[in-house]
mmCIF file of C-alpha atoms in Angstrom:
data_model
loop_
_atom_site.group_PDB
_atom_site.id
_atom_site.type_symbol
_atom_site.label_atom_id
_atom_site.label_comp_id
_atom_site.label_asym_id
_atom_site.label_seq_id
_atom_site.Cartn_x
_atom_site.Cartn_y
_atom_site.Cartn_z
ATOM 1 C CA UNK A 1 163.109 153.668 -51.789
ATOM 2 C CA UNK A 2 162.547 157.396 -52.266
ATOM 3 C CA UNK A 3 161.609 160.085 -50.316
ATOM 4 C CA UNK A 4 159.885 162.550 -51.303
ATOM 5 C CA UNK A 5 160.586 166.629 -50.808
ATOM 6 C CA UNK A 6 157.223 166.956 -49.668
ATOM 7 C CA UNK A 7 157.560 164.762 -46.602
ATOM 8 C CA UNK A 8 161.184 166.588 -45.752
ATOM 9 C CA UNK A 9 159.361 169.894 -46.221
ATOM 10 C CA UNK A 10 156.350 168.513 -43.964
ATOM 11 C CA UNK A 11 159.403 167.468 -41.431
ATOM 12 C CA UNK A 12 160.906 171.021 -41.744
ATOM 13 C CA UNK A 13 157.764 172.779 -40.978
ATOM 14 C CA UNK A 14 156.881 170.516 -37.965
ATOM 15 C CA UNK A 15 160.087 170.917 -36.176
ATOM 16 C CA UNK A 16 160.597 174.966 -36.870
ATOM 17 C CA UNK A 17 157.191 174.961 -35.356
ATOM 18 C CA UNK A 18 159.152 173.949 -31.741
ATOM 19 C CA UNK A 19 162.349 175.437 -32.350
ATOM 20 C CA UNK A 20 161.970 178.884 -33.782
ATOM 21 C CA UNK A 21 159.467 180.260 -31.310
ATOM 22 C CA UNK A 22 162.295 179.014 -28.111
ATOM 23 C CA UNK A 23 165.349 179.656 -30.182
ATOM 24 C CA UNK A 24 166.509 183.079 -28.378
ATOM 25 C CA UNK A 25 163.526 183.157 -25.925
ATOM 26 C CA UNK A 26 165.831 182.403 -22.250
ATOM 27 C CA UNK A 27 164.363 178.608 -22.229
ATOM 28 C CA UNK A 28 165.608 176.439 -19.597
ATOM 29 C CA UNK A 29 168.703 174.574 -20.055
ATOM 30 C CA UNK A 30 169.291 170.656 -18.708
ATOM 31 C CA UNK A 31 172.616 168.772 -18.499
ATOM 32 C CA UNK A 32 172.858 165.660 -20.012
ATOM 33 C CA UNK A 33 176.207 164.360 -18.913
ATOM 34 C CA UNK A 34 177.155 164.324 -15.156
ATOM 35 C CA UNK A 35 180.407 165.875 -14.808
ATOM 36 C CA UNK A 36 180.285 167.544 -18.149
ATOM 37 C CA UNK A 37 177.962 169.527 -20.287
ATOM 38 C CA UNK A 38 176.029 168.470 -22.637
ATOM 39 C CA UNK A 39 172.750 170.569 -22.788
ATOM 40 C CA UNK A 40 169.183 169.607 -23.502
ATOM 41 C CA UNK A 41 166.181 172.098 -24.039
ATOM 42 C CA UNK A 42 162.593 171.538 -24.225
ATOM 43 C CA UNK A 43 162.734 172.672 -27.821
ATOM 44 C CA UNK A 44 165.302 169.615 -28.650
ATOM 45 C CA UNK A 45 162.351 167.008 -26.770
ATOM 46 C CA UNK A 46 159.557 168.810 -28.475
ATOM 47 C CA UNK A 47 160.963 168.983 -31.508
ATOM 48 C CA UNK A 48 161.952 165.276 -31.844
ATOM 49 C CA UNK A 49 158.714 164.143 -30.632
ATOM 50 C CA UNK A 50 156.907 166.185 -33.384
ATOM 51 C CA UNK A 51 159.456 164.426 -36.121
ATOM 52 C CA UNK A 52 158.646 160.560 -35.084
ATOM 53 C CA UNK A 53 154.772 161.329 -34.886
ATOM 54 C CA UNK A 54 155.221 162.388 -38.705
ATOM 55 C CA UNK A 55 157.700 159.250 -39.145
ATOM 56 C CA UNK A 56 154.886 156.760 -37.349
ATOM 57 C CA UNK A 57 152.312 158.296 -39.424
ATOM 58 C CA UNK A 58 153.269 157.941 -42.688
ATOM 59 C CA UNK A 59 156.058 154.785 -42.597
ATOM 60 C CA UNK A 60 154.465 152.564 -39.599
ATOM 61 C CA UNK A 61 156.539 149.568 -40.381
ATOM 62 C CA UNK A 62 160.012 151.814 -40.003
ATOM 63 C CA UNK A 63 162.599 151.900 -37.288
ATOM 64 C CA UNK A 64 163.458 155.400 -35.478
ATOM 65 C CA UNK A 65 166.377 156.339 -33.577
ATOM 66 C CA UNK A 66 166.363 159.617 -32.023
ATOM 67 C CA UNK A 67 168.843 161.650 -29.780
ATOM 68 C CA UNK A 68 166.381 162.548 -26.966
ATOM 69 C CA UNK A 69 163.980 159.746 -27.576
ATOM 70 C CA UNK A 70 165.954 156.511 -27.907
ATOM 71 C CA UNK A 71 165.368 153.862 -30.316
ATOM 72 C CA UNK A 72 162.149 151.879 -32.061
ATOM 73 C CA UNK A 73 162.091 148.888 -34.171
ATOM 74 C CA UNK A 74 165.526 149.486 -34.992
ATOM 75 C CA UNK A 75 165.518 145.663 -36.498
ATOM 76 C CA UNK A 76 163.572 147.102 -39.133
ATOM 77 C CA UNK A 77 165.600 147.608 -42.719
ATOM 78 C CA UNK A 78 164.223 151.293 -42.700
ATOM 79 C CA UNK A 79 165.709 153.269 -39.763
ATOM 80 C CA UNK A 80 164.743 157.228 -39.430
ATOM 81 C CA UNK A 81 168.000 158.534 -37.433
ATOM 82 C CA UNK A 82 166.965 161.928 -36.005
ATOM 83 C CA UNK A 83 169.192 165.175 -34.365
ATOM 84 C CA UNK A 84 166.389 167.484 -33.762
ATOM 85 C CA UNK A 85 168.826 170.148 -32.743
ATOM 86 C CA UNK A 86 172.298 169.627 -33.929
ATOM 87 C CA UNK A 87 174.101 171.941 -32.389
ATOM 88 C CA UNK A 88 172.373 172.431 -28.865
ATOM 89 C CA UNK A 89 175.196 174.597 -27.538
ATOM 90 C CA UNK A 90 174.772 176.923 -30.731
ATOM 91 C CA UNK A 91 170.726 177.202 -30.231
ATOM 92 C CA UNK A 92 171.122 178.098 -26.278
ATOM 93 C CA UNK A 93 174.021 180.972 -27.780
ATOM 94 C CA UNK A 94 171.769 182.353 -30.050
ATOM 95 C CA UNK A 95 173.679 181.408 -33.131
ATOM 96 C CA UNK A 96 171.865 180.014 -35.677
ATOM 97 C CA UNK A 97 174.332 177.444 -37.212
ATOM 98 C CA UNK A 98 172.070 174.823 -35.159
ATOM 99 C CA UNK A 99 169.740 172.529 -37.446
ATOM 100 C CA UNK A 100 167.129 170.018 -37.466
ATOM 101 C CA UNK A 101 169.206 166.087 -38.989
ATOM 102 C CA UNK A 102 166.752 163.423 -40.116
ATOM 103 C CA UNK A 103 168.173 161.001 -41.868
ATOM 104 C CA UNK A 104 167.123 157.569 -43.671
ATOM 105 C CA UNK A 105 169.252 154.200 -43.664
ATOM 106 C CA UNK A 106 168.555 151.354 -45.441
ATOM 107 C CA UNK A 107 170.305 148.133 -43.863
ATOM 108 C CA UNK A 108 172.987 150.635 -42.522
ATOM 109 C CA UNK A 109 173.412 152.467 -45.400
ATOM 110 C CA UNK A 110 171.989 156.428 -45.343
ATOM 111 C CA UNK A 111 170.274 157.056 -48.890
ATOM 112 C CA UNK A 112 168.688 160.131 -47.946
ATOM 113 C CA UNK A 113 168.635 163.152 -45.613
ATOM 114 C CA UNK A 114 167.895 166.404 -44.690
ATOM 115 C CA UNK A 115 169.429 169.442 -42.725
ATOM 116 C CA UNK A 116 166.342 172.591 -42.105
ATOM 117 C CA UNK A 117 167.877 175.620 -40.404
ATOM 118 C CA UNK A 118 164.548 177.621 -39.772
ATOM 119 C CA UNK A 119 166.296 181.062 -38.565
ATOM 120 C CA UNK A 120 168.054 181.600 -42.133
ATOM 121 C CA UNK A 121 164.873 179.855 -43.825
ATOM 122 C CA UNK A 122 167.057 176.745 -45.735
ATOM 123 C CA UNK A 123 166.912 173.092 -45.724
ATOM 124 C CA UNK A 124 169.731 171.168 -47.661
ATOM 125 C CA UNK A 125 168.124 167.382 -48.732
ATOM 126 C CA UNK A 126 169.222 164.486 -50.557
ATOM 127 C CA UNK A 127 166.893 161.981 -51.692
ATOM 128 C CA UNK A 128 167.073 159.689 -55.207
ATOM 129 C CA UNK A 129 167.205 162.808 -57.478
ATOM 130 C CA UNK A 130 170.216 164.331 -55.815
ATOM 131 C CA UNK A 131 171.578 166.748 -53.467
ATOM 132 C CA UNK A 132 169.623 170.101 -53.290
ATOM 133 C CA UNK A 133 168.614 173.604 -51.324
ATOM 134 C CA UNK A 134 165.830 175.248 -50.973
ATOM 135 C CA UNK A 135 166.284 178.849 -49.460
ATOM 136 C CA UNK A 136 167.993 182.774 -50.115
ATOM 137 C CA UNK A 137 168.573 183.028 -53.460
ATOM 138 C CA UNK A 138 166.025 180.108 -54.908
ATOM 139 C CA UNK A 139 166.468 176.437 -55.485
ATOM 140 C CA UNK A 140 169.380 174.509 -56.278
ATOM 141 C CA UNK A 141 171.061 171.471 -57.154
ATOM 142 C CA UNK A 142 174.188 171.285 -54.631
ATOM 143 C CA UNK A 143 177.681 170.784 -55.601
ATOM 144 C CA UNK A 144 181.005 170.641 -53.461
ATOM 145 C CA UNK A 145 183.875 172.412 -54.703
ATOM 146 C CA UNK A 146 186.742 170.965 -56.840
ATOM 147 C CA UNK A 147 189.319 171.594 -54.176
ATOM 148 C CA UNK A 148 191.886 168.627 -54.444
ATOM 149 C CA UNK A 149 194.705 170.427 -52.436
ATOM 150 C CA UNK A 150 195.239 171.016 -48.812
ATOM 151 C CA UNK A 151 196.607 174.231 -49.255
ATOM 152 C CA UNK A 152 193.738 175.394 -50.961
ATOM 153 C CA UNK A 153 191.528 174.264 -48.200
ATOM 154 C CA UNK A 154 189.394 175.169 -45.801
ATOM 155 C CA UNK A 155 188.667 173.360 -42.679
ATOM 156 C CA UNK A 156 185.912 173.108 -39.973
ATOM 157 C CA UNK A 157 185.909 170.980 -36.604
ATOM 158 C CA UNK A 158 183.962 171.555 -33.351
ATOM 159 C CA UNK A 159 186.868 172.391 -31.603
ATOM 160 C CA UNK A 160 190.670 171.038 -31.397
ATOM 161 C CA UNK A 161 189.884 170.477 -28.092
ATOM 162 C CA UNK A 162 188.121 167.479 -28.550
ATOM 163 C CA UNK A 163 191.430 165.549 -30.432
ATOM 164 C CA UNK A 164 193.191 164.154 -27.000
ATOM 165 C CA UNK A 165 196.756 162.717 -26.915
ATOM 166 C CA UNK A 166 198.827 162.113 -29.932
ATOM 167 C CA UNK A 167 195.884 162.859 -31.938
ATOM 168 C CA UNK A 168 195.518 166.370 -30.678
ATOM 169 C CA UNK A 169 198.997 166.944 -32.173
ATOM 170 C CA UNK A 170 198.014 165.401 -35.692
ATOM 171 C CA UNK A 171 195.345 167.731 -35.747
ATOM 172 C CA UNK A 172 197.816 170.580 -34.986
ATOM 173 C CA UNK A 173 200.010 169.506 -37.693
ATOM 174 C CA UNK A 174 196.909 168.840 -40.274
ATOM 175 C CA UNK A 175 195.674 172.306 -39.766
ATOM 176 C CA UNK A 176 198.970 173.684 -40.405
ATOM 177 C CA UNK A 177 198.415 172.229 -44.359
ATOM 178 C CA UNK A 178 194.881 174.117 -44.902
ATOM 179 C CA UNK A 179 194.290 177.294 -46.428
ATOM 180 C CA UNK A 180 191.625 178.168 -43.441
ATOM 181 C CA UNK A 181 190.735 177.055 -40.384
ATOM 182 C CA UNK A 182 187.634 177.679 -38.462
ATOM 183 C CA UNK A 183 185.878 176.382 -35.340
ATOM 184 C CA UNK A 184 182.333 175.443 -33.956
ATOM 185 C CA UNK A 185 179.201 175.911 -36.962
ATOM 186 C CA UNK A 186 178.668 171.973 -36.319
ATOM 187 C CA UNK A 187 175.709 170.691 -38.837
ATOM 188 C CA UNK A 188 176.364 173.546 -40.799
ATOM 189 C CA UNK A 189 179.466 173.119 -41.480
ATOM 190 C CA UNK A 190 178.934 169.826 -43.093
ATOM 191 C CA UNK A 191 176.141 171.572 -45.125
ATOM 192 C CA UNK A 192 179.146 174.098 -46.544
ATOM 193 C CA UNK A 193 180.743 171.403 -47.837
ATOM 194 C CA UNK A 194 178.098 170.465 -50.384
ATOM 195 C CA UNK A 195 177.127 174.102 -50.978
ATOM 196 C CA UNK A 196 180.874 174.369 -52.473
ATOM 197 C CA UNK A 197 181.830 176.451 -49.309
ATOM 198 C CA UNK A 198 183.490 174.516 -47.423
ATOM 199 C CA UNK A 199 186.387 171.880 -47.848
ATOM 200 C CA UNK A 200 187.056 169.310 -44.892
ATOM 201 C CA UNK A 201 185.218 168.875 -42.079
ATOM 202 C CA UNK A 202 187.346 166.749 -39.376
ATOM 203 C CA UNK A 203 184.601 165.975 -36.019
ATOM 204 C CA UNK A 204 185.957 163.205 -33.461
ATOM 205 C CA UNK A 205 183.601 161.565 -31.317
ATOM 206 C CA UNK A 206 180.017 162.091 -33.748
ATOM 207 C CA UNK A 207 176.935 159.581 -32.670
ATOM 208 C CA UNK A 208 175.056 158.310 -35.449
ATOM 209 C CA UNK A 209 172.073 160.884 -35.246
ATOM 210 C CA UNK A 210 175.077 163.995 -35.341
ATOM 211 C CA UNK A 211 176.384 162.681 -39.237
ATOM 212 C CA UNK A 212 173.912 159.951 -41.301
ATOM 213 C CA UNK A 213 171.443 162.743 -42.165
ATOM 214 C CA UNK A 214 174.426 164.646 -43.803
ATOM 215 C CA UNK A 215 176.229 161.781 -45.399
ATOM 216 C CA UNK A 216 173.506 161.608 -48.448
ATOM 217 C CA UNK A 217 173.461 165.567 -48.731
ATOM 218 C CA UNK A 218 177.494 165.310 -49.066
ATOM 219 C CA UNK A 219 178.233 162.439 -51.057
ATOM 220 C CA UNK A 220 175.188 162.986 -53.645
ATOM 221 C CA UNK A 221 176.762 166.629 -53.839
ATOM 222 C CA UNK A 222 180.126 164.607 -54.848
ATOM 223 C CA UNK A 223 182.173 164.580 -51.957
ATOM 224 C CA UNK A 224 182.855 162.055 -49.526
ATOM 225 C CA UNK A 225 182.543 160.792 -45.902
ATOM 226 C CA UNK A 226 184.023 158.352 -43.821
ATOM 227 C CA UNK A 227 185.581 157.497 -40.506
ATOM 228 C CA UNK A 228 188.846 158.644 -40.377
ATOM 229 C CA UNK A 229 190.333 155.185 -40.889
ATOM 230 C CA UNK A 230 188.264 155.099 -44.384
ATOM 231 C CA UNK A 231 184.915 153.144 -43.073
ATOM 232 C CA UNK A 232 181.479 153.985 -43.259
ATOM 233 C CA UNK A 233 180.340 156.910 -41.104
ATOM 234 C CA UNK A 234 176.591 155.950 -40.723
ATOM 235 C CA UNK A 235 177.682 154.600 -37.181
ATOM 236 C CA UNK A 236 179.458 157.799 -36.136
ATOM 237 C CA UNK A 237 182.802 157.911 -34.613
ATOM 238 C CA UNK A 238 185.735 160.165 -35.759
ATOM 239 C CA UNK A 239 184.534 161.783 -38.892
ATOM 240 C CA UNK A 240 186.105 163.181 -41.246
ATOM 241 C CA UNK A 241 184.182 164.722 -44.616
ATOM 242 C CA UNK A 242 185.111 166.245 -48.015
ATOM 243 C CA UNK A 243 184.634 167.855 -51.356
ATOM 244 C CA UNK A 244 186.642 165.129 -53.556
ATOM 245 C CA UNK A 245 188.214 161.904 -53.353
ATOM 246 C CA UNK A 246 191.771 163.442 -53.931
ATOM 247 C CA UNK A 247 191.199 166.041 -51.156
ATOM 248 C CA UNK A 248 189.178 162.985 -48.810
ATOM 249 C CA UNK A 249 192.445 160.784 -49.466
ATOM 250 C CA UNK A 250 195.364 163.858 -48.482
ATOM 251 C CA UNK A 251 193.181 164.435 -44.904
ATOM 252 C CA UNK A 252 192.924 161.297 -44.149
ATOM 253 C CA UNK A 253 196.961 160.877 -44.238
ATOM 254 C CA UNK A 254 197.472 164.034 -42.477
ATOM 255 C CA UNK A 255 195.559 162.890 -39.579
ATOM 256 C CA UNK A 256 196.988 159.704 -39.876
ATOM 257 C CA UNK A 257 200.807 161.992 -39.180
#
């Protein structure tokens, strides 16, 4: 099935209507993870439960699974899979390289997606007709780079810190090969790599609402994304994404070591 740009637009406009009026305005901060931190705002509730009203309205027989709001008829072929702020520790900062991830599977596989970051006024989407932007500088069809070497690379991830053990040191080693190396834009920096800005994107430990909104918007751009073993990404995991097959294959060895 399709989607149309309308109803991503309609999605877009809902959820900047609960983010952009908290997003630098002191809001309270929760911790979701004992032990940890892993923050939760009112905007990231809010917003969510303003994307599966839209969802329920217009595709009642779908399933929805949402970060803050669990899971609903997720027997159903369709499943919405929903981030309404990726990037939670970006938002509380005051950096806006947050963004709003709804996604669409069909039996498992994502087909179409969308990524609206309402501070710079964009929204990346991939539905049957492509991968595209709407924002500075006017509409466009998105395309990843050509890149096929890792020396001619540039590289995003969260943070090394999150590769433990031997894998910490593959990482090391990997981002030794690269061109650049930079840290922490999460969403976004999946975005960059259909824009043609980016190169690899290497994230351990994603959950499916964190990556199957931006697997449509990267692959229908021409690039590719995977586990880093190869498999599908649509159930998260250790991801690793980019802008050609060639380049996809020579990351996926170096983290291998």
């Amino acid at each position: 099935m399709d989607i149309s740009i309308d109803f991503m637009r309609r999605i877009a406009q809902a959820a900047a209507a609960e983010t952009l009026p908290r997003f630098r305005a002191q809001g309270a901060v929760a911790n979701k993870e004992k032990g940890s931190f892993d923050p939760v705002t009112e905007a990231d509730r809010e917003t969510e439960r303003a994307i599966r009203a839209l969802i329920s309205a217009q595709y009642p027989d779908h399933g929805i699974l949402g970060e803050e709001h669990g899971s609903e008829n997720i027997s159903s072929r369709h499943v919405w899979v929903i981030d309404p702020i990726d990037g939670t520790r970006a938002f509380i900062s005051g950096l806006p390289v947050w963004g709003t991830l709804v996604g669409l599977t069909v039996d498992g596989d994502a087909v179409a997606g969308m990524m609206a970051q309402p501070f710079t006024g964009e929204l990346f989407y991939a539905n049957a007709s492509g991968s595209h932007y709407e924002g500075p500088g006017g509409p466009r069809k998105l395309s990843t780079r050509k890149t096929t070497s890792l020396a001619e690379a540039t590289l995003f991830t969260t943070t090394p810190a999150l590769f433990k053990g031997e894998a910490r040191t593959r990482y090391d080693a990997f981002e030794k090969q690269v061109q650049l190396a930079r840290y922490g834009a999460d969403c976004y920096a999946f975005a960059m790599i259909a824009s043609g800005s980016v190169d690899i994107v290497a994230d351990p430990g994603l959950k499916p609402y964190d990556i199957v909104a931006l697997i449509p918007i990267i692959e229908k751009a021409g690039g590719v994304v995977t586990t880093f073993d190869g498999g599908p990404a649509e159930k998260g995991g250790d991801v690793l994404a980019a802008a050609t097959p060639e380049l996809h294959a020579a990351a996926m060895a170096a983290l291998r070591g």
